[in-house]
Short mmCIF file of C-alpha atoms and ligand atoms in Angstrom, two decimals:
data_model
loop_
_atom_site.label_atom_id
_atom_site.label_comp_id
_atom_site.label_asym_id
_atom_site.label_seq_id
_atom_site.Cartn_x
_atom_site.Cartn_y
_atom_site.Cartn_z
CA MET A 1 -5.56 89.52 -38.86
CA THR A 2 -2.00 90.67 -38.17
CA GLN A 3 0.20 93.08 -39.97
CA ARG A 4 3.57 91.46 -39.09
CA LYS A 5 5.90 91.34 -41.83
CA GLN A 6 7.62 87.98 -41.79
CA ILE A 7 11.44 87.81 -41.31
CA ILE A 8 13.72 85.05 -42.74
CA ALA A 9 17.16 85.11 -41.25
CA GLY A 10 20.05 82.83 -42.19
CA ASN A 11 22.50 81.92 -39.43
CA TRP A 12 25.49 80.65 -41.08
CA LYS A 13 27.28 79.71 -37.76
CA MET A 14 30.81 78.99 -38.30
CA ASN A 15 30.78 78.64 -42.12
CA GLY A 16 31.69 80.96 -44.69
CA THR A 17 35.07 81.60 -45.91
CA LEU A 18 35.40 84.93 -48.05
CA SER A 19 34.99 82.90 -51.26
CA GLU A 20 32.15 81.03 -49.95
CA THR A 21 30.53 84.17 -48.74
CA ALA A 22 30.83 85.75 -52.24
CA ASN A 23 29.47 82.71 -53.79
CA LEU A 24 26.54 82.39 -51.56
CA ILE A 25 25.50 86.07 -51.69
CA ASN A 26 25.94 86.21 -55.45
CA GLY A 27 23.80 83.05 -55.87
CA LEU A 28 21.02 84.89 -53.41
CA LYS A 29 21.15 87.96 -55.52
CA GLN A 30 20.32 86.11 -58.64
CA LYS A 31 17.49 84.15 -57.10
CA ILE A 32 15.67 86.58 -54.79
CA LYS A 33 14.65 89.74 -56.32
CA SER A 34 13.39 92.71 -54.45
CA ASP A 35 10.34 93.62 -56.37
CA THR A 36 8.68 90.16 -55.74
CA LEU A 37 9.82 89.84 -51.97
CA ARG A 38 7.10 89.53 -49.47
CA ARG A 39 9.31 88.84 -46.55
CA ASN A 40 12.38 90.63 -45.11
CA VAL A 41 15.58 88.80 -45.28
CA ILE A 42 18.74 88.97 -42.94
CA LEU A 43 22.02 87.25 -43.40
CA CYS A 44 24.29 86.41 -40.39
CA PRO A 45 27.64 85.35 -41.70
CA PRO A 46 30.63 85.13 -39.26
CA PHE A 47 32.36 88.21 -38.25
CA THR A 48 35.27 87.85 -40.73
CA SER A 49 32.73 87.99 -43.62
CA LEU A 50 30.60 91.03 -42.64
CA ILE A 51 32.49 93.82 -44.29
CA LEU A 52 32.52 91.79 -47.66
CA ALA A 53 28.78 90.98 -47.11
CA ARG A 54 28.11 94.73 -46.78
CA GLU A 55 29.87 95.47 -50.08
CA LEU A 56 28.04 92.57 -51.89
CA THR A 57 24.55 93.31 -50.47
CA LYS A 58 24.68 97.08 -51.22
CA GLY A 59 21.41 97.91 -53.28
CA THR A 60 19.83 94.51 -52.38
CA PRO A 61 16.92 93.94 -49.84
CA PHE A 62 19.27 91.85 -47.66
CA LYS A 63 20.06 93.25 -44.12
CA LEU A 64 23.00 92.08 -42.15
CA GLY A 65 23.27 90.55 -38.77
CA ALA A 66 26.01 89.21 -36.34
CA GLN A 67 25.87 86.01 -34.51
CA ASN A 68 27.14 87.32 -31.13
CA VAL A 69 28.29 90.52 -29.31
CA HIS A 70 30.00 91.45 -26.11
CA PHE A 71 28.47 93.33 -23.27
CA GLU A 72 31.07 95.96 -23.00
CA GLY A 73 32.07 98.70 -25.45
CA LYS A 74 35.62 97.99 -25.65
CA GLY A 75 38.67 96.83 -23.41
CA ALA A 76 40.54 93.87 -22.30
CA PHE A 77 38.37 91.10 -23.54
CA THR A 78 40.44 89.04 -25.60
CA GLY A 79 38.65 87.47 -28.75
CA GLU A 80 35.41 89.46 -28.15
CA VAL A 81 33.61 91.89 -30.54
CA SER A 82 31.73 95.10 -29.53
CA ALA A 83 28.36 96.18 -30.57
CA GLU A 84 30.07 99.45 -31.83
CA MET A 85 32.35 97.41 -33.99
CA LEU A 86 29.41 95.49 -35.46
CA LYS A 87 27.55 98.64 -36.17
CA GLU A 88 30.74 99.78 -38.13
CA THR A 89 30.66 96.75 -40.31
CA GLY A 90 27.06 97.53 -41.52
CA CYS A 91 25.11 95.19 -39.10
CA GLU A 92 21.64 96.14 -38.16
CA TYR A 93 20.95 93.03 -36.33
CA VAL A 94 22.67 90.45 -33.85
CA ILE A 95 21.68 86.99 -32.71
CA ILE A 96 21.86 86.80 -28.89
CA GLY A 97 21.31 83.67 -26.70
CA HIS A 98 21.64 81.07 -29.41
CA SER A 99 21.44 77.46 -27.86
CA GLU A 100 24.92 76.66 -29.02
CA ARG A 101 26.30 79.79 -27.09
CA ARG A 102 24.27 78.65 -24.15
CA ALA A 103 25.46 74.97 -24.33
CA TYR A 104 29.01 75.38 -25.56
CA PHE A 105 30.02 78.75 -24.20
CA HIS A 106 27.98 78.69 -20.90
CA GLU A 107 25.96 81.68 -21.62
CA ASP A 108 22.99 82.22 -19.12
CA ASP A 109 20.06 84.42 -19.01
CA ALA A 110 21.94 87.13 -17.01
CA LEU A 111 24.65 87.41 -19.40
CA ILE A 112 22.26 87.26 -22.43
CA ASN A 113 20.36 90.07 -20.75
CA LYS A 114 23.66 92.13 -20.48
CA LYS A 115 24.17 91.67 -24.37
CA VAL A 116 20.56 92.40 -25.13
CA LYS A 117 20.80 95.82 -23.27
CA LYS A 118 24.09 96.73 -24.82
CA ALA A 119 22.87 95.82 -28.29
CA LEU A 120 19.83 98.01 -27.85
CA GLY A 121 21.76 100.88 -26.49
CA THR A 122 23.94 100.54 -29.63
CA GLU A 123 20.87 100.57 -31.96
CA LEU A 124 21.38 97.10 -32.99
CA GLN A 125 18.22 94.96 -33.31
CA VAL A 126 18.26 91.81 -31.58
CA ILE A 127 17.40 88.26 -32.55
CA MET A 128 16.92 86.58 -29.12
CA CYS A 129 16.78 82.94 -29.07
CA VAL A 130 14.86 80.62 -26.75
CA GLY A 131 14.13 77.05 -26.73
CA GLU A 132 14.05 73.79 -24.71
CA THR A 133 16.19 70.62 -24.93
CA LEU A 134 14.59 67.15 -25.68
CA GLU A 135 14.84 66.13 -22.11
CA GLN A 136 12.95 69.27 -20.83
CA ARG A 137 10.20 68.72 -23.40
CA GLU A 138 9.90 65.14 -22.46
CA LYS A 139 9.57 66.19 -18.79
CA GLY A 140 6.64 68.58 -19.94
CA ILE A 141 8.52 71.64 -19.04
CA THR A 142 8.70 73.38 -22.19
CA ASN A 143 6.64 76.38 -21.25
CA ASP A 144 8.68 76.93 -18.01
CA VAL A 145 12.04 76.83 -19.83
CA VAL A 146 10.92 79.21 -22.43
CA ARG A 147 9.28 81.64 -19.75
CA THR A 148 12.54 81.50 -17.75
CA GLN A 149 14.55 82.28 -20.51
CA THR A 150 12.27 85.00 -21.99
CA ASP A 151 11.93 86.80 -18.61
CA GLY A 152 15.47 86.48 -17.79
CA SER A 153 16.85 87.80 -21.18
CA LEU A 154 14.42 90.77 -21.28
CA HIS A 155 15.01 91.92 -17.74
CA ASN A 156 14.67 95.79 -17.55
CA VAL A 157 13.98 95.89 -21.37
CA SER A 158 11.17 98.61 -21.84
CA GLU A 159 8.32 98.24 -24.18
CA LYS A 160 9.77 100.83 -26.55
CA GLU A 161 13.06 98.68 -26.67
CA LEU A 162 10.96 95.61 -27.26
CA GLU A 163 10.08 96.81 -30.63
CA LYS A 164 13.66 96.16 -31.66
CA ILE A 165 13.63 92.48 -30.56
CA ILE A 166 12.65 89.59 -32.52
CA ILE A 167 12.31 86.34 -30.54
CA ALA A 168 13.49 83.19 -32.15
CA TYR A 169 11.96 79.93 -30.67
CA GLU A 170 14.45 77.14 -31.43
CA PRO A 171 13.75 73.95 -29.89
CA VAL A 172 17.27 72.52 -29.25
CA TRP A 173 16.08 68.99 -30.29
CA ALA A 174 15.25 70.38 -33.73
CA ILE A 175 18.52 72.17 -34.47
CA GLY A 176 20.51 70.45 -37.06
CA THR A 177 18.90 67.02 -36.61
CA GLY A 178 16.42 67.11 -39.36
CA LYS A 179 13.49 66.70 -36.78
CA THR A 180 11.39 69.80 -37.22
CA ALA A 181 8.78 70.64 -34.66
CA THR A 182 5.43 70.27 -36.38
CA PRO A 183 3.70 73.41 -37.21
CA ASP A 184 1.33 72.96 -34.52
CA GLN A 185 4.03 72.22 -31.92
CA ALA A 186 5.87 75.16 -32.92
CA ASN A 187 2.75 77.48 -33.11
CA GLU A 188 1.64 76.47 -29.58
CA VAL A 189 4.98 77.60 -28.12
CA HIS A 190 4.98 80.85 -30.26
CA GLU A 191 1.41 81.47 -28.85
CA TYR A 192 2.60 80.88 -25.25
CA ILE A 193 5.70 83.45 -25.71
CA ARG A 194 3.16 86.00 -27.39
CA SER A 195 0.96 85.70 -24.19
CA LEU A 196 4.10 86.10 -21.83
CA ILE A 197 4.73 89.44 -23.80
CA SER A 198 1.00 90.33 -23.50
CA ASP A 199 1.20 89.72 -19.78
CA SER A 200 4.51 91.59 -18.97
CA TYR A 201 4.24 94.40 -21.53
CA SER A 202 0.88 94.74 -23.25
CA PRO A 203 -1.42 93.21 -25.74
CA ALA A 204 -0.21 95.72 -28.42
CA ALA A 205 3.38 94.80 -27.74
CA ALA A 206 2.71 91.04 -28.20
CA GLU A 207 0.61 91.67 -31.29
CA ARG A 208 3.83 93.56 -32.82
CA LEU A 209 6.30 91.04 -31.79
CA ILE A 210 7.90 88.90 -34.41
CA ILE A 211 8.58 85.37 -33.39
CA GLN A 212 10.72 83.24 -35.67
CA TYR A 213 10.83 79.52 -35.58
CA GLY A 214 14.14 77.79 -36.12
CA GLY A 215 15.24 74.09 -36.15
CA SER A 216 15.60 72.09 -39.43
CA VAL A 217 13.73 74.60 -41.55
CA LYS A 218 14.00 73.63 -45.23
CA ALA A 219 12.30 74.81 -48.44
CA ASP A 220 9.95 71.86 -48.24
CA ASN A 221 8.73 72.57 -44.67
CA ALA A 222 8.89 76.21 -44.64
CA GLY A 223 5.52 77.07 -46.32
CA GLU A 224 3.60 75.10 -43.74
CA LEU A 225 5.44 76.55 -40.69
CA LEU A 226 5.19 80.02 -42.28
CA SER A 227 1.30 79.64 -42.65
CA MET A 228 0.77 79.18 -38.94
CA SER A 229 -0.78 82.05 -37.13
CA HIS A 230 2.00 82.85 -34.72
CA ILE A 231 4.88 82.05 -36.90
CA ASP A 232 6.36 85.32 -38.13
CA GLY A 233 9.52 83.97 -40.01
CA ALA A 234 12.32 81.52 -39.69
CA LEU A 235 15.88 81.42 -38.29
CA VAL A 236 17.56 79.10 -40.74
CA GLY A 237 20.95 77.29 -40.04
CA GLY A 238 21.94 74.56 -42.44
CA SER A 239 19.75 75.35 -45.34
CA SER A 240 20.97 79.05 -45.20
CA LEU A 241 24.20 77.87 -46.75
CA LYS A 242 23.04 76.98 -50.12
CA ALA A 243 21.40 79.78 -52.37
CA ASP A 244 18.78 77.23 -53.76
CA ASP A 245 17.84 76.04 -50.44
CA PHE A 246 17.71 79.49 -48.75
CA ALA A 247 15.85 81.02 -51.57
CA GLY A 248 13.44 78.34 -51.45
CA ILE A 249 12.54 79.06 -47.89
CA VAL A 250 12.47 82.90 -48.36
CA LEU A 251 10.10 82.43 -51.47
CA ALA A 252 8.04 79.56 -49.95
P1 LIG B 301 19.21 74.22 -38.44
O1 LIG B 301 18.30 74.93 -39.38
O2 LIG B 301 20.52 73.74 -39.19
O3 LIG B 301 18.66 73.10 -37.71
O4 LIG B 301 19.79 75.27 -37.39
C1 LIG B 301 18.85 76.14 -36.81
C2 LIG B 301 19.57 77.21 -35.93
O5 LIG B 301 20.10 76.93 -35.05
C3 LIG B 301 19.59 78.70 -36.57
O6 LIG B 301 19.97 79.41 -35.81
#
């Protein structure tokens, strides 16, 4: 049996004014108590809410993550935020390579790899996202897509550095659509990702790796997904925006 402690992360995406941030975190504090918590919990609000979130999560089990980072430390990159800045706001994690960044902001594996290296060099842990579109799944190339994304994004990442990486498998067709991958479908891809890591690093590295599932995770399907042998947590979008829903997943 594995010793991996499951991690549930809430990706708020572009949601959460300061008052919404305060309401949500205060609600979560009421519902999720550290003494009974079996899973780790990460909240990823927008940049503008990070400092408030840091204040509100003091003394709670909740860790903080950001949703994006630039690969340079500073300079003339209008609109971007550096890993150093994120560290200062109390972030311990950053989501990199989300399919929305890949699709709407044209991020490719080479760029994602630069961001991953920068985050690791700044002692941020990374939630690195991979996943196929519906068209790719229907063509039967899910594994090829996931392999290309994983290899490209982890280029020149050492086995030691890999300990600071979580991989989130998020099939694009399941994001925000209400269509969840079945537990078996998800587990199969997770097992494949673990085999890739075993081949390119070591069986021990693969055994340690946390692989989250993301895509329409809800309180009523989380239990089944999280009971699968290769699913070590969830990256939650829509259902992370209501305290009841997110607590239901964390405690599922
Ligand atoms: P939903 O949970 O809204 O499908 O979003 C998943 C996701 O993209 C998390 O990063």
